[in-house]
Amino acid sequence: MKEKVEALDKDKLVYRYSVIEGDALMNKLEKITYETKLEASPGGGSICKTSSKYYTIGDFEITEEGIKAGKEKALQIFKAVEAYLLTNPDQ
């Protein structure tokens, strides 16, 4: 898989990158762009907001099942990172 950083705004805590090559594109997507934004939570801690945009090739259409599967994979990765950071707060 090959990724490209599209934006990194340290002041607004926004990170946007695109997957531009690899199996995830299934030869039917030009790219997938992900954006992650962190915000302070009123009760302490952080709120993480993520979004994704799929750029299709030709008339290919993404199904709801495909979107749901992608969200589930992303959530698993996020939870793994969160668990690591909670157990290693000085990292």
PDB file of N, CA and C in Angstrom, residues 5-43:
ATOM      1  N   VAL A   5       0.488  11.984   2.249  1.00  0.00           N
ATOM      2  CA  VAL A   5      -0.021  12.960   3.206  1.00  0.00           C
ATOM      3  C   VAL A   5      -0.555  14.144   2.410  1.00  0.00           C
ATOM      4  N   GLU A   6      -1.829  14.468   2.636  1.00  0.00           N
ATOM      5  CA  GLU A   6      -2.476  15.574   1.929  1.00  0.00           C
ATOM      6  C   GLU A   6      -2.431  16.862   2.745  1.00  0.00           C
ATOM      7  N   ALA A   7      -2.558  16.744   4.067  1.00  0.00           N
ATOM      8  CA  ALA A   7      -2.539  17.923   4.937  1.00  0.00           C
ATOM      9  C   ALA A   7      -2.158  17.504   6.347  1.00  0.00           C
ATOM     10  N   LEU A   8      -1.419  18.381   7.009  1.00  0.00           N
ATOM     11  CA  LEU A   8      -1.057  18.188   8.412  1.00  0.00           C
ATOM     12  C   LEU A   8      -1.087  19.567   9.061  1.00  0.00           C
ATOM     13  N   ASP A   9      -2.110  19.794   9.870  1.00  0.00           N
ATOM     14  CA  ASP A   9      -2.275  21.092  10.526  1.00  0.00           C
ATOM     15  C   ASP A   9      -2.140  20.880  12.029  1.00  0.00           C
ATOM     16  N   LYS A  10      -0.982  21.193  12.557  1.00  0.00           N
ATOM     17  CA  LYS A  10      -0.705  20.968  13.975  1.00  0.00           C
ATOM     18  C   LYS A  10      -1.534  21.883  14.869  1.00  0.00           C
ATOM     19  N   ASP A  11      -1.850  23.094  14.388  1.00  0.00           N
ATOM     20  CA  ASP A  11      -2.639  24.026  15.193  1.00  0.00           C
ATOM     21  C   ASP A  11      -4.088  23.574  15.331  1.00  0.00           C
ATOM     22  N   LYS A  12      -4.661  23.064  14.245  1.00  0.00           N
ATOM     23  CA  LYS A  12      -6.059  22.615  14.269  1.00  0.00           C
ATOM     24  C   LYS A  12      -6.190  21.124  14.545  1.00  0.00           C
ATOM     25  N   LEU A  13      -5.049  20.444  14.714  1.00  0.00           N
ATOM     26  CA  LEU A  13      -5.006  19.004  14.992  1.00  0.00           C
ATOM     27  C   LEU A  13      -5.754  18.201  13.931  1.00  0.00           C
ATOM     28  N   VAL A  14      -5.409  18.463  12.668  1.00  0.00           N
ATOM     29  CA  VAL A  14      -6.024  17.772  11.532  1.00  0.00           C
ATOM     30  C   VAL A  14      -4.931  17.067  10.735  1.00  0.00           C
ATOM     31  N   TYR A  15      -5.203  15.809  10.390  1.00  0.00           N
ATOM     32  CA  TYR A  15      -4.301  15.006   9.562  1.00  0.00           C
ATOM     33  C   TYR A  15      -5.119  14.386   8.448  1.00  0.00           C
ATOM     34  N   ARG A  16      -4.729  14.639   7.185  1.00  0.00           N
ATOM     35  CA  ARG A  16      -5.447  14.070   6.042  1.00  0.00           C
ATOM     36  C   ARG A  16      -4.433  13.367   5.142  1.00  0.00           C
ATOM     37  N   TYR A  17      -4.761  12.122   4.778  1.00  0.00           N
ATOM     38  CA  TYR A  17      -3.888  11.357   3.887  1.00  0.00           C
ATOM     39  C   TYR A  17      -4.745  10.531   2.939  1.00  0.00           C
ATOM     40  N   SER A  18      -4.105  10.110   1.844  1.00  0.00           N
ATOM     41  CA  SER A  18      -4.803   9.300   0.850  1.00  0.00           C
ATOM     42  C   SER A  18      -4.055   8.005   0.611  1.00  0.00           C
ATOM     43  N   VAL A  19      -4.806   6.927   0.430  1.00  0.00           N
ATOM     44  CA  VAL A  19      -4.256   5.672  -0.062  1.00  0.00           C
ATOM     45  C   VAL A  19      -4.294   5.797  -1.575  1.00  0.00           C
ATOM     46  N   ILE A  20      -3.116   5.742  -2.212  1.00  0.00           N
ATOM     47  CA  ILE A  20      -3.049   5.976  -3.654  1.00  0.00           C
ATOM     48  C   ILE A  20      -2.628   4.751  -4.457  1.00  0.00           C
ATOM     49  N   GLU A  21      -2.169   3.700  -3.772  1.00  0.00           N
ATOM     50  CA  GLU A  21      -1.820   2.436  -4.422  1.00  0.00           C
ATOM     51  C   GLU A  21      -2.047   1.295  -3.457  1.00  0.00           C
ATOM     52  N   GLY A  22      -2.395   0.133  -3.992  1.00  0.00           N
ATOM     53  CA  GLY A  22      -2.498  -1.053  -3.157  1.00  0.00           C
ATOM     54  C   GLY A  22      -3.790  -1.810  -3.325  1.00  0.00           C
ATOM     55  N   ASP A  23      -3.874  -2.958  -2.646  1.00  0.00           N
ATOM     56  CA  ASP A  23      -5.023  -3.851  -2.746  1.00  0.00           C
ATOM     57  C   ASP A  23      -6.324  -3.204  -2.296  1.00  0.00           C
ATOM     58  N   ALA A  24      -6.257  -2.261  -1.360  1.00  0.00           N
ATOM     59  CA  ALA A  24      -7.472  -1.623  -0.839  1.00  0.00           C
ATOM     60  C   ALA A  24      -8.254  -0.914  -1.947  1.00  0.00           C
ATOM     61  N   LEU A  25      -7.572  -0.523  -3.017  1.00  0.00           N
ATOM     62  CA  LEU A  25      -8.234   0.194  -4.106  1.00  0.00           C
ATOM     63  C   LEU A  25      -8.944  -0.741  -5.085  1.00  0.00           C
ATOM     64  N   MET A  26      -8.617  -2.018  -5.044  1.00  0.00           N
ATOM     65  CA  MET A  26      -9.296  -3.054  -5.840  1.00  0.00           C
ATOM     66  C   MET A  26      -9.335  -2.741  -7.341  1.00  0.00           C
ATOM     67  N   ASN A  27      -8.430  -1.918  -7.825  1.00  0.00           N
ATOM     68  CA  ASN A  27      -8.423  -1.485  -9.232  1.00  0.00           C
ATOM     69  C   ASN A  27      -9.729  -0.821  -9.645  1.00  0.00           C
ATOM     70  N   LYS A  28     -10.511  -0.364  -8.673  1.00  0.00           N
ATOM     71  CA  LYS A  28     -11.790   0.288  -8.953  1.00  0.00           C
ATOM     72  C   LYS A  28     -11.877   1.669  -8.329  1.00  0.00           C
ATOM     73  N   LEU A  29     -10.849   2.000  -7.546  1.00  0.00           N
ATOM     74  CA  LEU A  29     -10.809   3.298  -6.887  1.00  0.00           C
ATOM     75  C   LEU A  29      -9.519   4.018  -7.269  1.00  0.00           C
ATOM     76  N   GLU A  30      -9.642   5.303  -7.548  1.00  0.00           N
ATOM     77  CA  GLU A  30      -8.461   6.123  -7.820  1.00  0.00           C
ATOM     78  C   GLU A  30      -7.679   6.313  -6.531  1.00  0.00           C
ATOM     79  N   LYS A  31      -8.423   6.625  -5.444  1.00  0.00           N
ATOM     80  CA  LYS A  31      -7.801   6.798  -4.136  1.00  0.00           C
ATOM     81  C   LYS A  31      -8.898   6.808  -3.078  1.00  0.00           C
ATOM     82  N   ILE A  32      -8.469   6.666  -1.829  1.00  0.00           N
ATOM     83  CA  ILE A  32      -9.343   6.835  -0.667  1.00  0.00           C
ATOM     84  C   ILE A  32      -8.656   7.858   0.220  1.00  0.00           C
ATOM     85  N   THR A  33      -9.383   8.918   0.571  1.00  0.00           N
ATOM     86  CA  THR A  33      -8.816   9.964   1.413  1.00  0.00           C
ATOM     87  C   THR A  33      -9.458   9.911   2.797  1.00  0.00           C
ATOM     88  N   TYR A  34      -8.598   9.899   3.815  1.00  0.00           N
ATOM     89  CA  TYR A  34      -9.039   9.855   5.207  1.00  0.00           C
ATOM     90  C   TYR A  34      -8.645  11.157   5.899  1.00  0.00           C
ATOM     91  N   GLU A  35      -9.521  11.663   6.752  1.00  0.00           N
ATOM     92  CA  GLU A  35      -9.204  12.846   7.541  1.00  0.00           C
ATOM     93  C   GLU A  35      -9.507  12.551   9.003  1.00  0.00           C
ATOM     94  N   THR A  36      -8.561  12.893   9.868  1.00  0.00           N
ATOM     95  CA  THR A  36      -8.722  12.723  11.304  1.00  0.00           C
ATOM     96  C   THR A  36      -8.543  14.080  11.965  1.00  0.00           C
ATOM     97  N   LYS A  37      -9.481  14.430  12.840  1.00  0.00           N
ATOM     98  CA  LYS A  37      -9.416  15.702  13.558  1.00  0.00           C
ATOM     99  C   LYS A  37      -9.634  15.421  15.047  1.00  0.00           C
ATOM    100  N   LEU A  38      -8.772  15.985  15.878  1.00  0.00           N
ATOM    101  CA  LEU A  38      -8.888  15.845  17.326  1.00  0.00           C
ATOM    102  C   LEU A  38      -9.389  17.150  17.917  1.00  0.00           C
ATOM    103  N   GLU A  39     -10.309  17.028  18.876  1.00  0.00           N
ATOM    104  CA  GLU A  39     -10.865  18.187  19.570  1.00  0.00           C
ATOM    105  C   GLU A  39     -10.861  17.908  21.064  1.00  0.00           C
ATOM    106  N   ALA A  40     -10.748  18.959  21.856  1.00  0.00           N
ATOM    107  CA  ALA A  40     -10.816  18.814  23.307  1.00  0.00           C
ATOM    108  C   ALA A  40     -12.240  18.441  23.703  1.00  0.00           C
ATOM    109  N   SER A  41     -12.365  17.517  24.625  1.00  0.00           N
ATOM    110  CA  SER A  41     -13.665  17.102  25.144  1.00  0.00           C
ATOM    111  C   SER A  41     -14.012  17.972  26.345  1.00  0.00           C
ATOM    112  N   PRO A  42     -15.272  18.395  26.481  1.00  0.00           N
ATOM    113  CA  PRO A  42     -15.659  19.248  27.615  1.00  0.00           C
ATOM    114  C   PRO A  42     -15.341  18.620  28.976  1.00  0.00           C
ATOM    115  N   GLY A  43     -15.410  17.293  29.058  1.00  0.00           N
ATOM    116  CA  GLY A  43     -15.160  16.607  30.320  1.00  0.00           C
ATOM    117  C   GLY A  43     -13.717  16.161  30.485  1.00  0.00           C
TER     118      GLY A  43
END
